[in-house]
PDB file of C-alpha atoms in Angstrom:
ATOM      1  CA  MET A  22     105.477 100.295  81.918  1.00  0.00           C
ATOM      2  CA  SER A  23     102.876  97.741  82.990  1.00  0.00           C
ATOM      3  CA  GLU A  24      99.332  98.976  83.561  1.00  0.00           C
ATOM      4  CA  PRO A  25      97.864  98.731  87.081  1.00  0.00           C
ATOM      5  CA  GLY A  26      95.981  95.452  87.334  1.00  0.00           C
ATOM      6  CA  SER A  27      97.947  93.666  84.585  1.00  0.00           C
ATOM      7  CA  LEU A  28      99.820  91.516  87.099  1.00  0.00           C
ATOM      8  CA  LEU A  29      96.566  90.357  88.696  1.00  0.00           C
ATOM      9  CA  ARG A  30      95.061  89.576  85.292  1.00  0.00           C
ATOM     10  CA  SER A  31      98.082  87.377  84.569  1.00  0.00           C
ATOM     11  CA  LEU A  32      97.066  85.062  87.441  1.00  0.00           C
ATOM     12  CA  SER A  33      94.663  83.367  85.043  1.00  0.00           C
ATOM     13  CA  GLY A  34      97.575  82.565  82.699  1.00  0.00           C
ATOM     14  CA  ARG A  35     100.800  84.235  81.660  1.00  0.00           C
ATOM     15  CA  VAL A  36     100.116  87.215  79.429  1.00  0.00           C
ATOM     16  CA  ALA A  37     102.140  87.283  76.229  1.00  0.00           C
ATOM     17  CA  ALA A  38     104.432  90.249  75.701  1.00  0.00           C
ATOM     18  CA  ARG A  39     103.077  92.822  73.270  1.00  0.00           C
ATOM     19  CA  ASN A  40     106.264  93.057  71.166  1.00  0.00           C
ATOM     20  CA  PHE A  41     109.847  91.810  70.911  1.00  0.00           C
ATOM     21  CA  HIS A  42     111.143  94.686  73.036  1.00  0.00           C
ATOM     22  CA  SER A  43     108.849  93.919  75.977  1.00  0.00           C
ATOM     23  CA  HIS A  44     109.469  90.178  75.557  1.00  0.00           C
ATOM     24  CA  VAL A  45     113.230  90.611  75.974  1.00  0.00           C
ATOM     25  CA  ILE A  46     112.758  92.966  78.941  1.00  0.00           C
ATOM     26  CA  ASN A  47     110.440  90.466  80.659  1.00  0.00           C
ATOM     27  CA  GLU A  48     112.610  87.416  80.036  1.00  0.00           C
ATOM     28  CA  ILE A  49     115.865  89.003  81.190  1.00  0.00           C
ATOM     29  CA  GLY A  50     114.125  90.794  84.069  1.00  0.00           C
ATOM     30  CA  ILE A  51     112.600  87.543  85.331  1.00  0.00           C
ATOM     31  CA  GLY A  52     115.960  85.875  84.773  1.00  0.00           C
ATOM     32  CA  VAL A  53     117.675  88.380  87.042  1.00  0.00           C
ATOM     33  CA  ILE A  54     115.039  88.256  89.794  1.00  0.00           C
ATOM     34  CA  SER A  55     114.838  84.448  89.714  1.00  0.00           C
ATOM     35  CA  GLY A  56     118.603  84.006  89.792  1.00  0.00           C
ATOM     36  CA  ARG A  57     119.001  82.563  86.319  1.00  0.00           C
ATOM     37  CA  PHE A  58     121.361  85.481  85.816  1.00  0.00           C
ATOM     38  CA  PRO A  59     123.047  85.644  89.256  1.00  0.00           C
ATOM     39  CA  ILE A  60     123.984  88.927  90.913  1.00  0.00           C
ATOM     40  CA  GLY A  61     127.475  90.052  89.962  1.00  0.00           C
ATOM     41  CA  THR A  62     127.731  87.901  86.860  1.00  0.00           C
ATOM     42  CA  THR A  63     128.060  89.163  83.305  1.00  0.00           C
ATOM     43  CA  LEU A  64     125.213  88.526  80.870  1.00  0.00           C
ATOM     44  CA  PRO A  65     125.940  86.446  77.769  1.00  0.00           C
ATOM     45  CA  ASN A  66     127.323  88.553  74.930  1.00  0.00           C
ATOM     46  CA  ASP A  67     125.052  90.306  72.454  1.00  0.00           C
ATOM     47  CA  ALA A  68     125.397  87.593  69.826  1.00  0.00           C
ATOM     48  CA  ALA A  69     124.243  84.901  72.258  1.00  0.00           C
ATOM     49  CA  LEU A  70     121.260  86.959  73.472  1.00  0.00           C
ATOM     50  CA  ILE A  71     120.271  87.905  69.925  1.00  0.00           C
ATOM     51  CA  ASP A  72     120.300  84.216  69.022  1.00  0.00           C
ATOM     52  CA  GLU A  73     118.318  83.240  72.148  1.00  0.00           C
ATOM     53  CA  PHE A  74     115.563  85.825  71.710  1.00  0.00           C
ATOM     54  CA  GLY A  75     115.559  86.108  67.917  1.00  0.00           C
ATOM     55  CA  VAL A  76     115.709  89.909  67.918  1.00  0.00           C
ATOM     56  CA  SER A  77     117.831  92.582  66.303  1.00  0.00           C
ATOM     57  CA  ARG A  78     120.803  94.188  68.022  1.00  0.00           C
ATOM     58  CA  THR A  79     118.816  97.437  68.243  1.00  0.00           C
ATOM     59  CA  VAL A  80     115.924  95.758  70.105  1.00  0.00           C
ATOM     60  CA  LEU A  81     118.351  94.002  72.441  1.00  0.00           C
ATOM     61  CA  ARG A  82     120.310  97.150  73.268  1.00  0.00           C
ATOM     62  CA  GLU A  83     117.117  99.127  73.974  1.00  0.00           C
ATOM     63  CA  ALA A  84     115.858  96.356  76.259  1.00  0.00           C
ATOM     64  CA  LEU A  85     119.161  96.290  78.165  1.00  0.00           C
ATOM     65  CA  LYS A  86     119.033 100.078  78.567  1.00  0.00           C
ATOM     66  CA  THR A  87     115.524  99.782  80.025  1.00  0.00           C
ATOM     67  CA  LEU A  88     116.684  97.160  82.521  1.00  0.00           C
ATOM     68  CA  GLU A  89     119.689  99.292  83.419  1.00  0.00           C
ATOM     69  CA  ALA A  90     117.328 102.206  84.144  1.00  0.00           C
ATOM     70  CA  LYS A  91     115.381  99.920  86.485  1.00  0.00           C
ATOM     71  CA  GLY A  92     118.603  99.217  88.376  1.00  0.00           C
ATOM     72  CA  LEU A  93     118.855  95.518  87.490  1.00  0.00           C
ATOM     73  CA  LEU A  94     121.836  95.793  85.142  1.00  0.00           C
ATOM     74  CA  GLU A  95     124.941  97.926  84.817  1.00  0.00           C
ATOM     75  CA  ALA A  96     126.991  98.273  81.646  1.00  0.00           C
ATOM     76  CA  ARG A  97     130.756  98.347  82.131  1.00  0.00           C
ATOM     77  CA  PRO A  98     133.165  99.328  79.328  1.00  0.00           C
ATOM     78  CA  LYS A  99     135.323  96.395  78.158  1.00  0.00           C
ATOM     79  CA  VAL A 100     133.582  94.104  80.667  1.00  0.00           C
ATOM     80  CA  GLY A 101     130.004  93.788  79.431  1.00  0.00           C
ATOM     81  CA  THR A 102     126.635  94.063  81.103  1.00  0.00           C
ATOM     82  CA  LYS A 103     126.614  92.824  84.684  1.00  0.00           C
ATOM     83  CA  VAL A 104     123.716  91.992  86.997  1.00  0.00           C
ATOM     84  CA  ALA A 105     123.565  94.744  89.631  1.00  0.00           C
ATOM     85  CA  LYS A 106     123.396  94.267  93.391  1.00  0.00           C
ATOM     86  CA  LYS A 107     119.911  94.074  94.927  1.00  0.00           C
ATOM     87  CA  SER A 108     120.480  97.404  96.649  1.00  0.00           C
ATOM     88  CA  ARG A 109     120.368  99.049  93.207  1.00  0.00           C
ATOM     89  CA  TRP A 110     117.092  97.459  92.090  1.00  0.00           C
ATOM     90  CA  ASN A 111     114.167  99.881  91.878  1.00  0.00           C
ATOM     91  CA  LEU A 112     111.637  98.027  94.005  1.00  0.00           C
ATOM     92  CA  PHE A 113     108.978 100.684  93.463  1.00  0.00           C
ATOM     93  CA  ASP A 114     109.007  99.936  89.735  1.00  0.00           C
ATOM     94  CA  PRO A 115     105.829  97.900  89.026  1.00  0.00           C
ATOM     95  CA  GLN A 116     107.609  95.588  86.582  1.00  0.00           C
ATOM     96  CA  VAL A 117     110.503  94.866  88.930  1.00  0.00           C
ATOM     97  CA  LEU A 118     107.983  94.053  91.653  1.00  0.00           C
ATOM     98  CA  ALA A 119     105.873  91.903  89.329  1.00  0.00           C
ATOM     99  CA  TRP A 120     108.835  89.747  88.302  1.00  0.00           C
ATOM    100  CA  HIS A 121     109.153  88.593  91.920  1.00  0.00           C
ATOM    101  CA  LEU A 122     105.910  86.638  91.484  1.00  0.00           C
ATOM    102  CA  SER A 123     107.764  84.335  89.064  1.00  0.00           C
ATOM    103  CA  ALA A 124     110.794  83.925  91.327  1.00  0.00           C
ATOM    104  CA  PRO A 125     111.429  81.456  94.168  1.00  0.00           C
ATOM    105  CA  PRO A 126     110.134  82.723  97.546  1.00  0.00           C
ATOM    106  CA  ASP A 127     112.419  85.281  99.192  1.00  0.00           C
ATOM    107  CA  GLU A 128     111.540  85.672 102.875  1.00  0.00           C
ATOM    108  CA  GLU A 129     113.388  88.962 103.278  1.00  0.00           C
ATOM    109  CA  PHE A 130     111.606  90.422 100.245  1.00  0.00           C
ATOM    110  CA  LEU A 131     108.175  89.220 101.412  1.00  0.00           C
ATOM    111  CA  ARG A 132     108.747  90.589 104.908  1.00  0.00           C
ATOM    112  CA  GLY A 133     109.785  93.951 103.479  1.00  0.00           C
ATOM    113  CA  LEU A 134     106.733  94.007 101.207  1.00  0.00           C
ATOM    114  CA  ALA A 135     104.431  93.441 104.184  1.00  0.00           C
ATOM    115  CA  GLU A 136     106.220  95.979 106.389  1.00  0.00           C
ATOM    116  CA  THR A 137     105.995  98.662 103.695  1.00  0.00           C
ATOM    117  CA  ARG A 138     102.250  98.201 103.410  1.00  0.00           C
ATOM    118  CA  GLN A 139     101.794  98.102 107.195  1.00  0.00           C
ATOM    119  CA  ALA A 140     103.677 101.381 107.538  1.00  0.00           C
ATOM    120  CA  LEU A 141     102.157 103.356 104.668  1.00  0.00           C
ATOM    121  CA  GLU A 142      98.695 102.072 103.724  1.00  0.00           C
ATOM    122  CA  PRO A 143      97.106 102.719 107.143  1.00  0.00           C
ATOM    123  CA  LEU A 144      98.542 106.229 106.945  1.00  0.00           C
ATOM    124  CA  ALA A 145      96.912 106.659 103.537  1.00  0.00           C
ATOM    125  CA  ALA A 146      93.594 105.380 104.927  1.00  0.00           C
ATOM    126  CA  GLY A 147      93.749 107.861 107.809  1.00  0.00           C
ATOM    127  CA  HIS A 148      94.404 110.726 105.433  1.00  0.00           C
ATOM    128  CA  ALA A 149      91.617 109.487 103.161  1.00  0.00           C
ATOM    129  CA  ALA A 150      89.178 109.764 106.083  1.00  0.00           C
ATOM    130  CA  GLU A 151      90.167 113.420 106.440  1.00  0.00           C
ATOM    131  CA  ARG A 152      90.488 114.384 102.768  1.00  0.00           C
ATOM    132  CA  ARG A 153      88.166 112.154 100.726  1.00  0.00           C
ATOM    133  CA  THR A 154      85.791 113.697  98.231  1.00  0.00           C
ATOM    134  CA  ALA A 155      82.281 112.655  97.303  1.00  0.00           C
ATOM    135  CA  ASP A 156      83.669 111.147  94.100  1.00  0.00           C
ATOM    136  CA  ASN A 157      86.246 109.126  96.070  1.00  0.00           C
ATOM    137  CA  LEU A 158      83.445 107.707  98.232  1.00  0.00           C
ATOM    138  CA  ARG A 159      81.283 106.924  95.221  1.00  0.00           C
ATOM    139  CA  LEU A 160      84.115 104.887  93.699  1.00  0.00           C
ATOM    140  CA  MET A 161      84.826 103.084  96.969  1.00  0.00           C
ATOM    141  CA  HIS A 162      81.204 101.965  97.216  1.00  0.00           C
ATOM    142  CA  TYR A 163      81.270 100.966  93.545  1.00  0.00           C
ATOM    143  CA  TRP A 164      84.233  98.629  94.090  1.00  0.00           C
ATOM    144  CA  ILE A 165      82.641  97.177  97.225  1.00  0.00           C
ATOM    145  CA  ARG A 166      79.604  96.274  95.087  1.00  0.00           C
ATOM    146  CA  GLN A 167      81.888  94.750  92.457  1.00  0.00           C
ATOM    147  CA  MET A 168      83.481  92.585  95.143  1.00  0.00           C
ATOM    148  CA  GLU A 169      80.041  91.454  96.339  1.00  0.00           C
ATOM    149  CA  MET A 170      79.037  90.572  92.774  1.00  0.00           C
ATOM    150  CA  SER A 171      82.267  88.633  92.133  1.00  0.00           C
ATOM    151  CA  LEU A 172      82.377  86.277  95.108  1.00  0.00           C
ATOM    152  CA  ASP A 173      82.321  83.287  92.745  1.00  0.00           C
ATOM    153  CA  GLN A 174      84.818  84.878  90.320  1.00  0.00           C
ATOM    154  CA  PRO A 175      88.116  85.183  92.238  1.00  0.00           C
ATOM    155  CA  LEU A 176      90.027  86.966  89.486  1.00  0.00           C
ATOM    156  CA  ASN A 177      87.397  89.708  89.160  1.00  0.00           C
ATOM    157  CA  PHE A 178      87.127  89.828  92.948  1.00  0.00           C
ATOM    158  CA  CYS A 179      90.834  90.459  93.485  1.00  0.00           C
ATOM    159  CA  LEU A 180      90.865  93.109  90.748  1.00  0.00           C
ATOM    160  CA  ALA A 181      87.987  94.916  92.491  1.00  0.00           C
ATOM    161  CA  ASP A 182      89.818  94.586  95.814  1.00  0.00           C
ATOM    162  CA  PHE A 183      92.952  96.126  94.292  1.00  0.00           C
ATOM    163  CA  GLU A 184      90.995  98.965  92.675  1.00  0.00           C
ATOM    164  CA  LEU A 185      89.439  99.813  96.038  1.00  0.00           C
ATOM    165  CA  HIS A 186      92.896 100.068  97.610  1.00  0.00           C
ATOM    166  CA  ARG A 187      93.986 102.327  94.745  1.00  0.00           C
ATOM    167  CA  ILE A 188      91.031 104.626  95.370  1.00  0.00           C
ATOM    168  CA  VAL A 189      91.897 104.821  99.079  1.00  0.00           C
ATOM    169  CA  ALA A 190      95.470 105.769  98.164  1.00  0.00           C
ATOM    170  CA  ASP A 191      94.145 108.407  95.746  1.00  0.00           C
ATOM    171  CA  ALA A 192      91.727 109.718  98.394  1.00  0.00           C
ATOM    172  CA  SER A 193      94.677 110.454 100.682  1.00  0.00           C
ATOM    173  CA  HIS A 194      95.544 113.211  98.175  1.00  0.00           C
ATOM    174  CA  ASN A 195      99.206 112.472  98.677  1.00  0.00           C
ATOM    175  CA  PRO A 196     100.751 111.962  95.218  1.00  0.00           C
ATOM    176  CA  PHE A 197     103.581 109.885  96.664  1.00  0.00           C
ATOM    177  CA  MET A 198     101.083 107.212  97.701  1.00  0.00           C
ATOM    178  CA  ARG A 199     100.701 106.333  94.013  1.00  0.00           C
ATOM    179  CA  ALA A 200     104.176 104.806  94.274  1.00  0.00           C
ATOM    180  CA  LEU A 201     102.506 102.125  96.411  1.00  0.00           C
ATOM    181  CA  TYR A 202     100.352 100.788  93.554  1.00  0.00           C
ATOM    182  CA  GLY A 203     102.927  98.177  92.567  1.00  0.00           C
ATOM    183  CA  VAL A 204     103.489  97.104  96.180  1.00  0.00           C
ATOM    184  CA  ILE A 205      99.739  96.729  96.751  1.00  0.00           C
ATOM    185  CA  GLU A 206      99.174  94.852  93.506  1.00  0.00           C
ATOM    186  CA  LEU A 207     101.993  92.374  94.113  1.00  0.00           C
ATOM    187  CA  SER A 208     100.728  91.737  97.647  1.00  0.00           C
ATOM    188  CA  HIS A 209      97.276  91.012  96.235  1.00  0.00           C
ATOM    189  CA  ALA A 210      98.790  88.682  93.630  1.00  0.00           C
ATOM    190  CA  PHE A 211     100.600  86.679  96.303  1.00  0.00           C
ATOM    191  CA  ALA A 212      97.422  86.557  98.407  1.00  0.00           C
ATOM    192  CA  TYR A 213      95.002  85.559  95.635  1.00  0.00           C
ATOM    193  CA  GLN A 214      97.035  83.339  93.316  1.00  0.00           C
ATOM    194  CA  ARG A 215      95.852  80.118  95.002  1.00  0.00           C
ATOM    195  CA  ALA A 216      92.235  81.343  95.208  1.00  0.00           C
ATOM    196  CA  VAL A 217      92.221  82.121  91.474  1.00  0.00           C
ATOM    197  CA  ALA A 218      93.681  78.714  90.612  1.00  0.00           C
ATOM    198  CA  GLU A 219      91.635  76.705  93.140  1.00  0.00           C
ATOM    199  CA  PRO A 220      88.460  78.577  94.228  1.00  0.00           C
ATOM    200  CA  ARG A 221      86.749  77.526  97.462  1.00  0.00           C
ATOM    201  CA  ASP A 222      83.152  78.360  98.331  1.00  0.00           C
ATOM    202  CA  GLY A 223      82.696  81.233 100.735  1.00  0.00           C
ATOM    203  CA  GLU A 224      86.366  81.954 101.372  1.00  0.00           C
ATOM    204  CA  LEU A 225      86.244  85.503  99.964  1.00  0.00           C
ATOM    205  CA  GLN A 226      83.276  86.765 101.978  1.00  0.00           C
ATOM    206  CA  PRO A 227      85.397  87.995 104.951  1.00  0.00           C
ATOM    207  CA  PHE A 228      87.232  90.351 102.600  1.00  0.00           C
ATOM    208  CA  VAL A 229      83.945  92.079 101.769  1.00  0.00           C
ATOM    209  CA  HIS A 230      83.122  92.710 105.429  1.00  0.00           C
ATOM    210  CA  LEU A 231      86.605  94.026 106.206  1.00  0.00           C
ATOM    211  CA  HIS A 232      86.624  96.363 103.196  1.00  0.00           C
ATOM    212  CA  ARG A 233      83.149  97.616 104.041  1.00  0.00           C
ATOM    213  CA  ASP A 234      84.340  98.481 107.561  1.00  0.00           C
ATOM    214  CA  LEU A 235      87.257 100.387 106.037  1.00  0.00           C
ATOM    215  CA  VAL A 236      85.039 102.372 103.678  1.00  0.00           C
ATOM    216  CA  HIS A 237      82.540 103.194 106.442  1.00  0.00           C
ATOM    217  CA  ALA A 238      85.355 104.529 108.662  1.00  0.00           C
ATOM    218  CA  ILE A 239      86.606 106.711 105.811  1.00  0.00           C
ATOM    219  CA  GLU A 240      83.072 107.888 105.033  1.00  0.00           C
ATOM    220  CA  ARG A 241      82.515 108.901 108.688  1.00  0.00           C
ATOM    221  CA  GLY A 242      85.826 110.781 108.723  1.00  0.00           C
ATOM    222  CA  LYS A 243      87.256 108.573 111.497  1.00  0.00           C
ATOM    223  CA  ALA A 244      90.979 108.593 110.748  1.00  0.00           C
ATOM    224  CA  ALA A 245      92.025 106.308 113.617  1.00  0.00           C
ATOM    225  CA  ASP A 246      89.301 103.781 112.767  1.00  0.00           C
ATOM    226  CA  ALA A 247      90.296 103.852 109.100  1.00  0.00           C
ATOM    227  CA  GLN A 248      93.936 103.207 110.005  1.00  0.00           C
ATOM    228  CA  ALA A 249      92.968 100.292 112.249  1.00  0.00           C
ATOM    229  CA  ALA A 250      90.662  98.844 109.584  1.00  0.00           C
ATOM    230  CA  MET A 251      93.377  99.022 106.932  1.00  0.00           C
ATOM    231  CA  LEU A 252      95.936  97.392 109.201  1.00  0.00           C
ATOM    232  CA  GLY A 253      93.448  94.628 110.001  1.00  0.00           C
ATOM    233  CA  LEU A 254      92.867  94.078 106.297  1.00  0.00           C
ATOM    234  CA  ILE A 255      96.581  93.788 105.550  1.00  0.00           C
ATOM    235  CA  ASP A 256      97.033  91.306 108.398  1.00  0.00           C
ATOM    236  CA  PHE A 257      94.048  89.225 107.255  1.00  0.00           C
ATOM    237  CA  GLU A 258      95.343  89.197 103.683  1.00  0.00           C
ATOM    238  CA  ALA A 259      98.719  87.921 104.920  1.00  0.00           C
ATOM    239  CA  GLU A 260      97.005  85.147 106.894  1.00  0.00           C
ATOM    240  CA  PHE A 261      94.894  84.237 103.858  1.00  0.00           C
ATOM    241  CA  ALA A 262      98.014  83.996 101.697  1.00  0.00           C
ATOM    242  CA  ALA A 263      99.860  81.904 104.281  1.00  0.00           C
ATOM    243  CA  ALA A 264      96.932  79.513 104.663  1.00  0.00           C
ATOM    244  CA  GLY A 265      97.186  78.703 100.967  1.00  0.00           C
TER     245      GLY A 265
END
C-alpha cells in the first residue's frame, strides 16, 4: 500500500517502484485506469506479461491477485483475467485513486471526487471543532507554519497542506474519515501539479489565509464556521486547479 504523501512527492518526478512486484502492479493498474487495458477485455496471457515485465510467473500471479483484490481485475476459469467494470473498482484504495493522475481526464470521476470531499470534509471539520485535542491543535499550527515557510517551495507547501487536512480528519475522531486520505491527496495532486512544475510568485499565499481561518474556527470550537471554512477551501482549491 502506498504511504500517505507518496503521490504528492511523485509530482516532482515519477517515483520508481521499490521491487518487481510493485512495478507490475503499478504498470497494469495504470494500464487499466488509462484504458490501455480496456474494460471487459482479457489481459494478455501469462507468457506475454512475463516477457513484457521480465518477472517470474510467481511475481506476476501475486501482482494480478493484488489487482483483483482492488477490484480492477477478475479471474475467470478457462477465460483468463479480465478487466472489471468500473463499478467494481475500489475507489477508496489510495493506489487505485493515485493511478487516475496518470490517466486522461475523466469528468465524471473528477466531479465525484469533488462531491465526496464537499460532502465529507466539512463534516469532519465541524466534528474537529467539537472534539479536537490540544495535540491536534498543536499539529495544525505546526503545519500552518510549514506552509508559511514553504511559499517558494510548492512541493513542500502542498505536502504541508495535505498533512493539515489529515490532522483535521484525525481530529474529528471518526475512524472512517481516514478512508478520505486518498481522496484528499489525489485532489491536492490535481490542484498542485501545475504549481509544482511551473511555480508563480505569490500564488500560494491565499491558501495560507484560508487554512488559518479553518484552524482558528476549529480552535474556537465553532463547528459551523469550521464547516464553512473547509467548504470554502475545497472550492478555492478547485478554482486554483481549473485556472491551471
